[in-house]
Short mmCIF file of C-alpha atoms in Angstrom, two decimals:
data_model
loop_
_atom_site.label_atom_id
_atom_site.label_comp_id
_atom_site.label_asym_id
_atom_site.label_seq_id
_atom_site.Cartn_x
_atom_site.Cartn_y
_atom_site.Cartn_z
CA MET Q 268 25.62 -61.90 -38.06
CA HIS Q 269 24.26 -63.44 -41.57
CA ARG Q 270 24.26 -60.17 -42.71
CA PHE Q 271 24.48 -58.52 -47.37
CA ILE Q 272 24.55 -56.04 -49.36
CA VAL Q 273 22.90 -53.25 -48.43
CA PRO Q 274 22.18 -49.52 -49.37
CA PHE Q 275 22.58 -47.90 -46.31
CA CYS Q 276 25.43 -48.50 -46.45
CA LEU Q 277 27.50 -46.57 -47.74
CA LEU Q 278 30.07 -46.69 -49.73
CA LEU Q 279 31.78 -49.36 -47.53
CA SER Q 280 32.36 -53.46 -47.72
CA ALA Q 281 28.92 -54.37 -46.92
CA CYS Q 282 27.49 -58.01 -46.00
CA VAL Q 283 26.81 -61.16 -47.75
CA PRO Q 284 25.13 -64.14 -47.00
CA ALA Q 285 27.88 -66.49 -45.73
CA ALA Q 286 28.16 -69.36 -48.23
CA GLU Q 287 27.77 -72.28 -45.30
CA PRO Q 288 24.29 -72.88 -43.60
CA ASP Q 289 24.08 -72.19 -39.84
CA THR Q 290 27.65 -69.96 -40.09
CA THR Q 291 27.21 -66.68 -38.75
CA THR Q 292 28.67 -63.49 -40.27
CA ARG Q 293 28.57 -59.88 -40.70
CA ALA Q 294 29.03 -59.22 -44.41
CA ALA Q 295 31.74 -57.88 -46.03
CA ILE Q 296 43.39 -48.85 -42.61
CA ILE Q 297 44.24 -46.59 -41.39
CA SER Q 298 48.42 -45.24 -41.92
CA GLU Q 299 50.08 -41.86 -41.46
CA SER Q 300 47.94 -39.29 -42.56
CA SER Q 301 47.17 -35.10 -43.86
CA LEU Q 302 43.41 -35.67 -42.57
CA PRO Q 303 42.37 -34.14 -39.41
CA PRO Q 304 42.11 -36.93 -36.29
CA MET Q 305 40.00 -39.28 -36.31
CA LYS Q 306 37.16 -38.43 -34.41
CA ARG Q 307 35.37 -41.11 -31.78
CA PHE Q 308 31.77 -41.77 -30.45
CA GLN Q 309 32.69 -41.24 -26.42
CA VAL Q 310 29.46 -41.30 -24.12
CA PRO Q 311 26.82 -43.97 -25.94
CA ARG Q 312 23.03 -42.94 -26.19
CA PRO Q 313 21.05 -45.56 -26.04
CA LEU Q 314 17.74 -45.05 -25.98
CA PRO Q 315 15.51 -47.77 -24.20
CA ALA Q 316 13.59 -50.23 -25.66
CA GLN Q 317 10.10 -48.56 -27.59
CA ALA Q 318 8.26 -52.19 -27.90
CA SER Q 319 5.33 -53.53 -25.38
CA ASN Q 320 6.65 -56.56 -23.94
CA ARG Q 321 3.80 -59.27 -25.93
CA GLU Q 322 6.03 -58.09 -28.83
CA ILE Q 323 9.61 -58.40 -27.68
CA ALA Q 324 8.78 -61.79 -26.17
CA ARG Q 325 7.47 -62.99 -29.51
CA ASP Q 326 10.37 -61.49 -31.01
CA PHE Q 327 12.81 -62.81 -28.03
CA LEU Q 328 11.64 -66.68 -28.74
CA ALA Q 329 12.18 -66.28 -32.72
CA LEU Q 330 15.60 -64.48 -31.92
CA SER Q 331 16.49 -67.51 -29.74
CA PHE Q 332 14.95 -70.54 -31.27
CA SER Q 333 15.43 -70.70 -35.44
CA LEU Q 334 19.07 -69.99 -36.52
CA GLU Q 335 19.61 -67.47 -40.18
CA SER Q 336 18.83 -70.82 -42.22
CA GLY Q 337 15.68 -71.42 -40.87
CA ARG Q 338 16.58 -74.37 -38.91
CA GLU Q 339 14.65 -74.79 -35.44
CA LEU Q 340 16.77 -75.23 -32.14
CA GLU Q 341 15.27 -77.38 -29.60
CA ARG Q 342 17.38 -76.03 -26.95
CA PHE Q 343 18.10 -71.74 -25.25
CA THR Q 344 21.70 -71.91 -24.94
CA ARG Q 345 24.12 -69.17 -23.49
CA PHE Q 346 27.09 -69.33 -21.03
CA GLU Q 347 26.38 -70.00 -18.04
CA GLY Q 348 28.57 -68.03 -14.94
CA PRO Q 349 31.48 -65.55 -15.70
CA ILE Q 350 32.54 -64.47 -19.65
CA ASN Q 351 36.07 -63.64 -20.56
CA VAL Q 352 36.83 -63.14 -24.00
CA ARG Q 353 40.33 -62.37 -25.46
CA VAL Q 354 41.69 -60.87 -28.81
CA THR Q 355 43.99 -62.93 -30.84
CA GLY Q 356 45.37 -61.84 -34.25
CA GLN Q 357 46.60 -58.61 -35.27
CA PRO Q 358 44.13 -56.46 -34.46
CA PRO Q 359 43.80 -52.98 -35.07
CA ALA Q 360 44.49 -50.34 -32.57
CA SER Q 361 41.20 -48.75 -32.46
CA LEU Q 362 39.73 -52.65 -31.44
CA TYR Q 363 40.73 -52.51 -28.01
CA SER Q 364 38.81 -49.41 -26.88
CA ASP Q 365 35.56 -50.03 -29.48
CA LEU Q 366 36.01 -53.65 -27.25
CA ASP Q 367 36.64 -52.85 -24.01
CA GLN Q 368 33.08 -49.44 -24.44
CA VAL Q 369 30.64 -52.13 -25.63
CA LEU Q 370 32.28 -55.02 -23.03
CA TYR Q 371 31.19 -51.92 -20.16
CA ARG Q 372 27.47 -51.90 -22.13
CA LEU Q 373 27.38 -55.12 -21.70
CA ARG Q 374 27.86 -55.37 -17.53
CA SER Q 375 26.28 -52.38 -17.04
CA GLU Q 376 23.47 -52.35 -19.33
CA ALA Q 377 22.73 -56.06 -20.58
CA ARG Q 378 24.18 -57.43 -16.74
CA ILE Q 379 26.23 -59.78 -18.76
CA ASP Q 380 29.24 -60.45 -16.39
CA VAL Q 381 31.73 -60.14 -19.33
CA ALA Q 382 35.16 -58.92 -19.10
CA ARG Q 383 38.08 -58.35 -21.31
CA ASP Q 384 41.64 -61.55 -19.87
CA GLN Q 385 44.42 -62.35 -21.68
CA SER Q 386 45.89 -63.72 -19.69
CA GLY Q 387 44.47 -67.53 -20.50
CA PRO Q 388 42.00 -69.27 -22.19
CA ALA Q 389 38.56 -67.32 -23.08
CA HIS Q 390 34.61 -67.93 -23.25
CA VAL Q 391 35.30 -65.65 -26.51
CA THR Q 392 37.55 -65.30 -28.37
CA ILE Q 393 37.97 -62.34 -31.20
CA GLU Q 394 40.98 -63.35 -33.38
CA ALA Q 395 41.50 -60.61 -36.11
CA VAL Q 396 42.83 -62.23 -39.14
CA PRO Q 397 43.48 -60.17 -42.95
CA ARG Q 398 40.55 -60.12 -44.87
CA ALA Q 399 41.33 -62.27 -47.58
CA GLU Q 400 41.82 -64.66 -44.35
CA ILE Q 401 37.79 -64.68 -43.94
CA ARG Q 402 37.20 -64.85 -47.42
CA ARG Q 403 39.36 -68.17 -48.45
CA TYR Q 404 37.21 -69.76 -46.23
CA LEU Q 405 33.58 -67.77 -46.54
CA PRO Q 406 33.97 -65.57 -49.96
CA GLN Q 407 30.99 -63.84 -49.31
CA ALA Q 408 31.77 -62.77 -45.97
CA ALA Q 409 33.24 -59.71 -43.57
CA CYS Q 410 33.50 -61.83 -40.67
CA PHE Q 411 31.66 -64.24 -38.47
CA VAL Q 412 31.08 -66.25 -35.58
CA VAL Q 413 32.16 -70.20 -34.75
CA PRO Q 414 30.90 -72.25 -31.73
CA ASN Q 415 33.91 -74.70 -30.24
CA VAL Q 416 36.32 -73.20 -31.62
CA SER Q 417 39.28 -70.71 -30.58
CA SER Q 418 40.89 -70.11 -33.83
CA LEU Q 419 40.90 -69.43 -37.62
CA ALA Q 420 43.45 -72.52 -38.02
CA GLU Q 421 40.67 -74.61 -35.42
CA TYR Q 422 37.66 -73.82 -37.84
CA GLY Q 423 39.61 -74.79 -40.56
CA ARG Q 424 40.48 -78.61 -39.41
CA VAL Q 425 36.36 -78.60 -38.32
CA ARG Q 426 34.62 -77.06 -40.66
CA ARG Q 427 32.63 -79.72 -42.04
CA THR Q 428 32.55 -81.80 -39.00
CA ALA Q 429 29.28 -81.67 -36.01
CA GLN Q 430 32.23 -79.84 -33.64
CA ILE Q 431 30.52 -76.36 -34.91
CA ASN Q 432 26.90 -77.22 -35.73
CA TRP Q 433 24.95 -75.31 -33.59
CA SER Q 434 22.08 -76.98 -33.14
CA ASN Q 435 24.19 -80.21 -31.65
CA MET Q 436 25.34 -77.66 -28.53
CA THR Q 437 23.59 -77.72 -24.93
CA ARG Q 438 25.27 -74.76 -23.23
CA ARG Q 439 27.57 -72.95 -24.71
CA ASP Q 440 31.63 -73.23 -23.52
CA ARG Q 441 33.63 -71.85 -26.27
CA VAL Q 442 33.10 -69.38 -29.11
CA ALA Q 443 35.26 -67.67 -31.70
CA VAL Q 444 34.45 -64.40 -33.62
CA PHE Q 445 36.93 -63.84 -36.45
CA LEU Q 446 36.85 -60.04 -37.93
CA PRO Q 447 38.94 -58.16 -40.30
CA GLY Q 448 42.19 -56.49 -38.63
CA ASP Q 449 43.02 -55.01 -41.66
CA ALA Q 450 39.02 -53.09 -43.04
CA SER Q 451 38.32 -49.35 -41.28
CA PRO Q 452 37.62 -48.72 -37.54
CA GLN Q 453 33.81 -48.68 -38.42
CA GLU Q 454 33.88 -51.69 -40.03
CA VAL Q 455 35.47 -53.43 -37.24
CA ARG Q 456 33.46 -52.04 -34.33
CA ASP Q 457 30.65 -53.20 -36.45
CA CYS Q 458 31.59 -56.72 -36.67
CA LEU Q 459 32.85 -56.49 -33.50
CA HIS Q 460 28.80 -55.31 -31.63
CA GLU Q 461 27.31 -57.94 -34.00
CA GLU Q 462 28.86 -60.79 -33.39
CA LEU Q 463 29.95 -60.48 -30.22
CA ALA Q 464 25.84 -60.16 -29.58
CA GLN Q 465 24.99 -63.10 -30.87
CA ALA Q 466 28.28 -65.34 -29.68
CA LEU Q 467 26.54 -64.90 -26.21
CA GLY Q 468 22.72 -64.54 -27.57
CA PRO Q 469 20.96 -65.25 -29.66
CA LEU Q 470 21.52 -66.70 -33.59
CA ASN Q 471 18.83 -64.93 -35.80
CA ASP Q 472 18.20 -61.89 -37.22
CA LEU Q 473 14.32 -60.51 -38.26
CA TYR Q 474 14.15 -58.65 -40.89
CA ARG Q 475 10.45 -57.88 -38.84
CA LEU Q 476 12.60 -55.69 -36.00
CA PRO Q 477 13.17 -51.38 -36.71
CA ASP Q 478 15.60 -51.04 -34.83
CA SER Q 479 17.55 -53.94 -33.35
CA VAL Q 480 21.92 -55.78 -34.94
CA PHE Q 481 19.62 -58.14 -34.96
CA ASN Q 482 17.87 -57.77 -38.96
CA ASP Q 483 19.77 -58.13 -42.42
CA ASP Q 484 18.70 -54.92 -43.27
CA ASN Q 485 21.70 -53.88 -41.69
CA VAL Q 486 20.46 -50.31 -40.83
CA HIS Q 487 22.25 -49.97 -37.07
CA THR Q 488 25.58 -51.44 -36.52
CA VAL Q 489 25.54 -51.34 -32.40
CA LEU Q 490 23.55 -52.47 -30.08
CA THR Q 491 20.46 -51.07 -28.95
CA GLY Q 492 18.70 -49.94 -26.65
CA PHE Q 493 16.11 -52.88 -28.29
CA ASP Q 494 19.23 -55.55 -28.14
CA MET Q 495 20.23 -54.46 -24.84
CA LEU Q 496 16.92 -56.12 -23.38
CA ILE Q 497 17.28 -58.96 -25.48
CA LEU Q 498 21.06 -60.17 -24.24
CA ARG Q 499 19.81 -58.75 -20.02
CA ALA Q 500 16.54 -61.80 -20.83
CA TYR Q 501 18.92 -63.87 -22.77
CA TYR Q 502 20.82 -64.23 -19.28
CA ASP Q 503 18.47 -63.53 -16.35
CA PRO Q 504 18.45 -65.90 -13.53
CA GLU Q 505 15.11 -67.06 -14.24
CA LEU Q 506 16.45 -68.86 -17.24
CA ARG Q 507 18.81 -71.48 -17.92
CA SER Q 508 20.81 -73.57 -20.59
CA GLY Q 509 19.01 -76.83 -22.19
CA MET Q 510 15.51 -75.39 -22.24
CA THR Q 511 13.08 -75.57 -24.12
CA GLN Q 512 10.98 -73.69 -26.14
CA GLY Q 513 7.30 -73.63 -24.04
CA ALA Q 514 9.87 -73.30 -21.37
CA VAL Q 515 11.16 -70.17 -21.11
CA ALA Q 516 8.12 -68.56 -23.07
CA SER Q 517 6.74 -68.75 -19.93
CA ARG Q 518 8.56 -67.15 -17.90
CA LEU Q 519 9.62 -64.54 -20.25
CA PRO Q 520 5.97 -62.32 -18.98
CA ALA Q 521 7.56 -62.01 -15.88
CA ILE Q 522 11.29 -61.60 -16.86
CA LEU Q 523 10.28 -58.63 -19.52
CA ALA Q 524 7.63 -57.61 -16.69
CA ARG Q 525 10.71 -56.71 -14.40
CA LEU Q 526 12.90 -55.75 -16.30
CA ASN Q 527 10.49 -53.44 -18.92
CA PRO Q 528 7.85 -52.38 -17.26
CA ALA Q 529 7.46 -49.20 -19.34
CA GLY Q 530 5.98 -52.63 -21.88
CA ALA Q 531 3.60 -53.92 -20.50
CA SER Q 532 1.35 -50.50 -21.04
CA ARG Q 533 2.70 -50.24 -24.96
CA PRO Q 534 0.22 -51.06 -28.38
CA THR Q 535 1.71 -54.49 -30.06
CA ALA Q 536 2.74 -53.83 -33.62
CA GLN Q 537 1.42 -57.54 -34.24
CA LEU Q 538 3.45 -57.63 -37.87
CA ALA Q 539 3.34 -59.74 -40.07
CA ALA Q 540 6.50 -62.69 -40.79
CA THR Q 541 8.70 -62.25 -43.49
CA PRO Q 542 7.83 -64.54 -46.28
CA ARG Q 543 11.12 -65.97 -47.35
CA ALA Q 544 10.96 -64.67 -51.04
CA PHE Q 545 10.40 -61.51 -49.91
CA VAL Q 546 14.99 -62.03 -47.93
CA GLN Q 547 15.29 -64.00 -51.34
CA SER Q 548 14.62 -61.27 -53.20
CA VAL Q 549 16.58 -58.67 -51.70
CA GLN Q 550 19.90 -60.70 -50.92
CA ALA Q 551 19.66 -60.40 -55.53
CA ALA Q 552 19.13 -57.27 -55.54
CA LEU Q 553 21.86 -56.63 -53.63
CA GLY Q 554 23.71 -59.62 -53.23
CA PRO Q 555 27.08 -60.19 -55.37
CA GLY Q 556 26.47 -62.08 -58.34
CA THR Q 557 23.03 -60.61 -59.76
CA LYS Q 558 22.45 -60.23 -62.67
CA ASP Q 559 19.44 -58.50 -63.14
CA ARG Q 560 19.25 -56.13 -59.64
CA LYS Q 561 16.18 -54.17 -60.79
CA SER Q 562 14.34 -57.39 -61.06
CA ALA Q 563 14.87 -59.45 -57.73
CA ALA Q 564 14.53 -55.40 -56.76
CA ARG Q 565 11.15 -55.26 -58.20
CA GLN Q 566 10.13 -58.44 -56.91
CA ALA Q 567 10.80 -57.51 -53.20
CA LEU Q 568 8.64 -54.22 -53.77
CA GLN Q 569 5.95 -56.09 -54.95
CA ILE Q 570 5.66 -58.52 -52.58
CA ALA Q 571 5.91 -56.12 -49.62
CA THR Q 572 2.71 -54.70 -51.94
CA ALA Q 573 1.28 -57.36 -52.18
CA MET Q 574 1.49 -58.88 -47.92
CA GLY Q 575 -0.10 -54.87 -47.05
CA TRP Q 576 2.88 -54.02 -45.25
CA GLN Q 577 2.69 -50.55 -43.92
CA ASP Q 578 6.22 -51.00 -42.54
CA HIS Q 579 9.86 -50.11 -42.31
CA ARG Q 580 10.27 -52.83 -44.38
CA ARG Q 581 7.59 -50.97 -47.73
CA GLY Q 582 9.92 -49.06 -46.51
CA PHE Q 583 12.85 -50.59 -47.46
CA ALA Q 584 11.53 -51.75 -50.39
CA HIS Q 585 10.79 -48.86 -52.27
CA TYR Q 586 14.47 -47.68 -50.89
CA ALA Q 587 16.30 -50.99 -52.68
CA MET Q 588 15.07 -49.32 -56.06
CA GLY Q 589 15.62 -46.26 -55.68
CA ARG Q 590 19.98 -47.59 -55.63
CA ILE Q 591 19.39 -49.46 -58.18
CA THR Q 592 17.23 -47.22 -60.48
CA GLN Q 593 19.11 -43.92 -59.88
CA SER Q 594 21.45 -44.64 -62.03
CA GLU Q 595 19.18 -44.70 -65.48
CA ASP Q 596 16.78 -42.87 -63.87
CA ILE Q 597 16.65 -40.23 -61.82
CA ASP Q 598 13.24 -39.10 -61.35
CA ALA Q 599 11.65 -42.72 -60.31
CA ALA Q 600 13.90 -43.38 -58.12
CA LEU Q 601 13.87 -40.12 -56.23
CA GLN Q 602 9.97 -41.44 -56.47
CA HIS Q 603 11.30 -44.09 -54.14
CA PHE Q 604 13.21 -42.42 -51.60
CA GLN Q 605 10.12 -40.25 -51.45
CA ALA Q 606 8.25 -43.19 -50.37
CA ALA Q 607 10.38 -44.69 -48.44
CA ASP Q 608 11.07 -41.78 -45.88
CA ARG Q 609 6.88 -41.65 -46.18
CA TYR Q 610 7.12 -44.97 -44.02
CA PHE Q 611 9.89 -44.97 -41.96
CA ALA Q 612 8.52 -41.53 -40.52
CA ALA Q 613 5.03 -44.20 -39.53
CA SER Q 614 7.47 -45.42 -36.37
CA PRO Q 615 9.91 -43.38 -33.91
CA ARG Q 616 11.85 -46.16 -34.18
CA THR Q 617 12.68 -46.12 -37.81
CA SER Q 618 14.93 -42.94 -37.17
CA LEU Q 619 18.14 -43.82 -38.79
CA HIS Q 620 16.41 -45.14 -42.08
CA ARG Q 621 14.94 -41.60 -42.02
CA ALA Q 622 18.44 -40.45 -41.85
CA TYR Q 623 19.63 -42.31 -44.53
CA VAL Q 624 16.71 -41.16 -46.68
CA ALA Q 625 17.85 -38.32 -45.62
CA SER Q 626 21.03 -38.86 -47.76
CA GLN Q 627 18.96 -39.36 -50.81
CA LEU Q 628 17.03 -36.52 -51.18
CA ALA Q 629 19.66 -34.01 -50.23
CA ALA Q 630 21.53 -35.26 -52.51
CA HIS Q 631 19.02 -34.79 -55.19
CA ALA Q 632 17.76 -30.82 -54.36
CA ILE Q 633 21.88 -30.08 -54.16
CA ALA Q 634 22.24 -31.51 -57.40
CA ARG Q 635 19.31 -29.64 -58.58
CA ASN Q 636 20.81 -26.54 -57.41
CA ARG Q 637 17.93 -26.54 -54.23
CA PRO Q 638 20.51 -26.04 -51.40
CA GLU Q 639 18.06 -24.65 -48.95
CA GLN Q 640 15.91 -27.87 -49.54
CA ALA Q 641 18.77 -30.11 -48.67
CA LEU Q 642 19.68 -28.44 -46.23
CA ALA Q 643 16.41 -28.53 -44.26
CA VAL Q 644 17.03 -32.08 -44.76
CA LEU Q 645 20.02 -32.91 -43.50
CA ALA Q 646 18.70 -30.61 -40.47
CA PRO Q 647 17.82 -33.04 -38.10
CA GLN Q 648 19.50 -35.98 -39.11
CA ILE Q 649 22.77 -35.20 -37.56
CA ASP Q 650 22.63 -35.84 -34.80
CA VAL Q 651 20.13 -38.79 -35.00
CA ALA Q 652 23.50 -40.05 -37.23
CA ALA Q 653 26.35 -38.93 -33.93
CA ARG Q 654 23.28 -41.09 -31.61
CA HIS Q 655 23.28 -43.61 -33.75
CA GLU Q 656 27.27 -44.26 -33.89
CA ASN Q 657 27.42 -44.72 -37.30
CA ALA Q 658 30.29 -42.06 -38.46
CA ALA Q 659 30.68 -42.71 -42.08
CA LEU Q 660 26.59 -41.96 -41.82
CA LEU Q 661 27.65 -39.10 -40.26
CA ALA Q 662 30.76 -37.98 -42.33
CA THR Q 663 28.52 -38.15 -44.88
CA LEU Q 664 25.13 -35.84 -43.89
CA LEU Q 665 28.48 -33.26 -43.25
CA MET Q 666 29.48 -32.97 -46.46
CA LEU Q 667 26.62 -33.22 -47.65
CA ARG Q 668 25.75 -29.65 -45.65
CA ALA Q 669 28.93 -28.42 -46.96
CA GLU Q 670 28.35 -28.94 -50.48
CA ALA Q 671 24.09 -27.07 -50.12
CA LEU Q 672 26.02 -24.11 -47.41
CA ASP Q 673 28.79 -23.38 -50.57
CA LEU Q 674 25.94 -23.17 -52.95
CA SER Q 675 24.20 -21.66 -51.16
CA GLY Q 676 26.87 -18.89 -51.19
CA ARG Q 677 28.57 -19.76 -47.35
CA ALA Q 678 31.30 -20.71 -47.94
CA ALA Q 679 33.33 -19.87 -44.48
CA GLU Q 680 30.54 -22.15 -42.92
CA ALA Q 681 30.58 -24.42 -45.40
CA ARG Q 682 34.69 -24.89 -45.04
CA GLU Q 683 34.32 -25.87 -41.30
CA VAL Q 684 31.58 -28.06 -42.05
CA ARG Q 685 33.73 -30.47 -44.16
CA LEU Q 686 36.83 -30.03 -41.92
CA ASP Q 687 34.42 -31.83 -39.09
CA SER Q 688 33.77 -33.67 -41.78
CA LEU Q 689 37.03 -34.95 -41.87
CA GLY Q 690 37.25 -37.02 -39.08
CA TRP Q 691 34.56 -39.30 -39.10
CA ALA Q 692 35.11 -39.81 -41.95
CA ARG Q 693 39.00 -41.37 -41.33
CA TYR Q 694 36.82 -43.43 -38.44
CA GLY Q 695 34.14 -44.59 -40.94
CA PHE Q 696 35.93 -45.29 -44.57
CA GLY Q 697 39.27 -45.52 -43.10
CA SER Q 698 41.52 -44.62 -45.17
CA ASP Q 699 42.64 -40.95 -46.74
CA TYR Q 700 41.73 -42.70 -50.14
CA ALA Q 701 38.05 -43.99 -48.85
CA VAL Q 702 37.46 -40.79 -47.53
CA ARG Q 703 38.86 -38.62 -50.78
CA ALA Q 704 37.15 -40.70 -52.86
CA LYS Q 705 33.57 -39.63 -51.23
CA LEU Q 706 34.69 -35.83 -50.36
CA ARG Q 707 34.88 -36.03 -54.41
CA GLU Q 708 31.71 -38.05 -54.54
CA ILE Q 709 29.46 -35.38 -53.11
CA GLU Q 710 31.65 -32.67 -54.89
CA ALA Q 711 29.82 -34.21 -58.14
CA LEU Q 712 26.59 -33.02 -56.90
CA ASN Q 713 27.13 -29.54 -56.80
CA PRO Q 714 26.45 -28.44 -60.13
CA LEU Q 715 28.89 -25.67 -60.31
CA LYS Q 716 31.77 -28.51 -59.77
CA GLY Q 717 30.92 -30.92 -61.65
CA ARG Q 718 28.15 -33.28 -63.05
CA ILE Q 719 24.63 -35.73 -61.17
CA GLY Q 720 26.71 -37.43 -59.05
CA ARG Q 721 25.92 -41.06 -57.26
CA LEU Q 722 25.77 -41.87 -53.19
#
């Protein structure tokens, strides 16, 4: 998927625009450890889609008939028949269990006939390679998906030919996902979810989607209830490869009425399309190689304000401004984070966004020696991070809670919470070094331990 660096990825390698047009990417180590054992999410708890069917139909068409570059697709394409998935390369130990879990969800929630099969040629090949190999082809990408190839070597041979052009396809027969085998377990899993979703289904991303991995903001990293509904509709028997947009549009209302009866009575949010200028400004503000990030972030906020947006995109622009300005003006940054929280609070579909903002608000409260305020901000967000299976965010929130407990004189509770955070941090951040660096960063927020830090 086309993912770029965003402030929601707390000290994780995030995603950036691919160097080649129409190549779907997700922007860009575990050893023996003295830390507690790694923790993993066992039982998915996705929320059902919360949009109206009319809104979902509009999003389905926008996701399915355009590429991230803006190029229109003339035909609907998918796999026809059972889909087998094969893992090759140098996969980390965590990959297989995470893959089996997402494949189970695709079968049970999206009703797609997909399974792992290592015995021979595959419809979908997942190749785990060193991060450096991915960046040799796409320097700014952490992972990506390509049609009509089965290995990175094959991609290298045909990368400049029409063979890998999504718009030339009439159906999908062979797709490869390339992900970094030396990344943290969470980053590998996030790549699995996002790239596998695009290998099977829609190829586009939309900023207006608040609760989906099909969104460049990178907030959601595992497939949501909305995503599973989109994929279930994508593989509905009423649709088939080669259909035009008009033909798909004519059948969608009946499909969604059958699959999502609750969506018939929901109010429709008529969110305007996102101007390309906003996308470019956010990319410039949060992606690599930009000299004046603050100006780019300010432009994104100006566009959001001029458009009159009251949705998550306005909150996202404030959050980006807060992240960029906090190193030079903590008070101004706090105002942006508070504004972001107000916009995110307006919809239940942006609960995860609020959890990210909570990490910043709590950090500011801790730095100002207001532990009770920090604890109040953090309390409702820890389960939100867990429900959305974001171990990096969950570990961060728990570390912040431990620091606030220390400040309030509850040292025994703080030790217990901090110990709990480490298992999640090992999954979210990977190496012991990264985990300990995160601990030091949050400890630096404590005015009794060190200078004001930065999340």
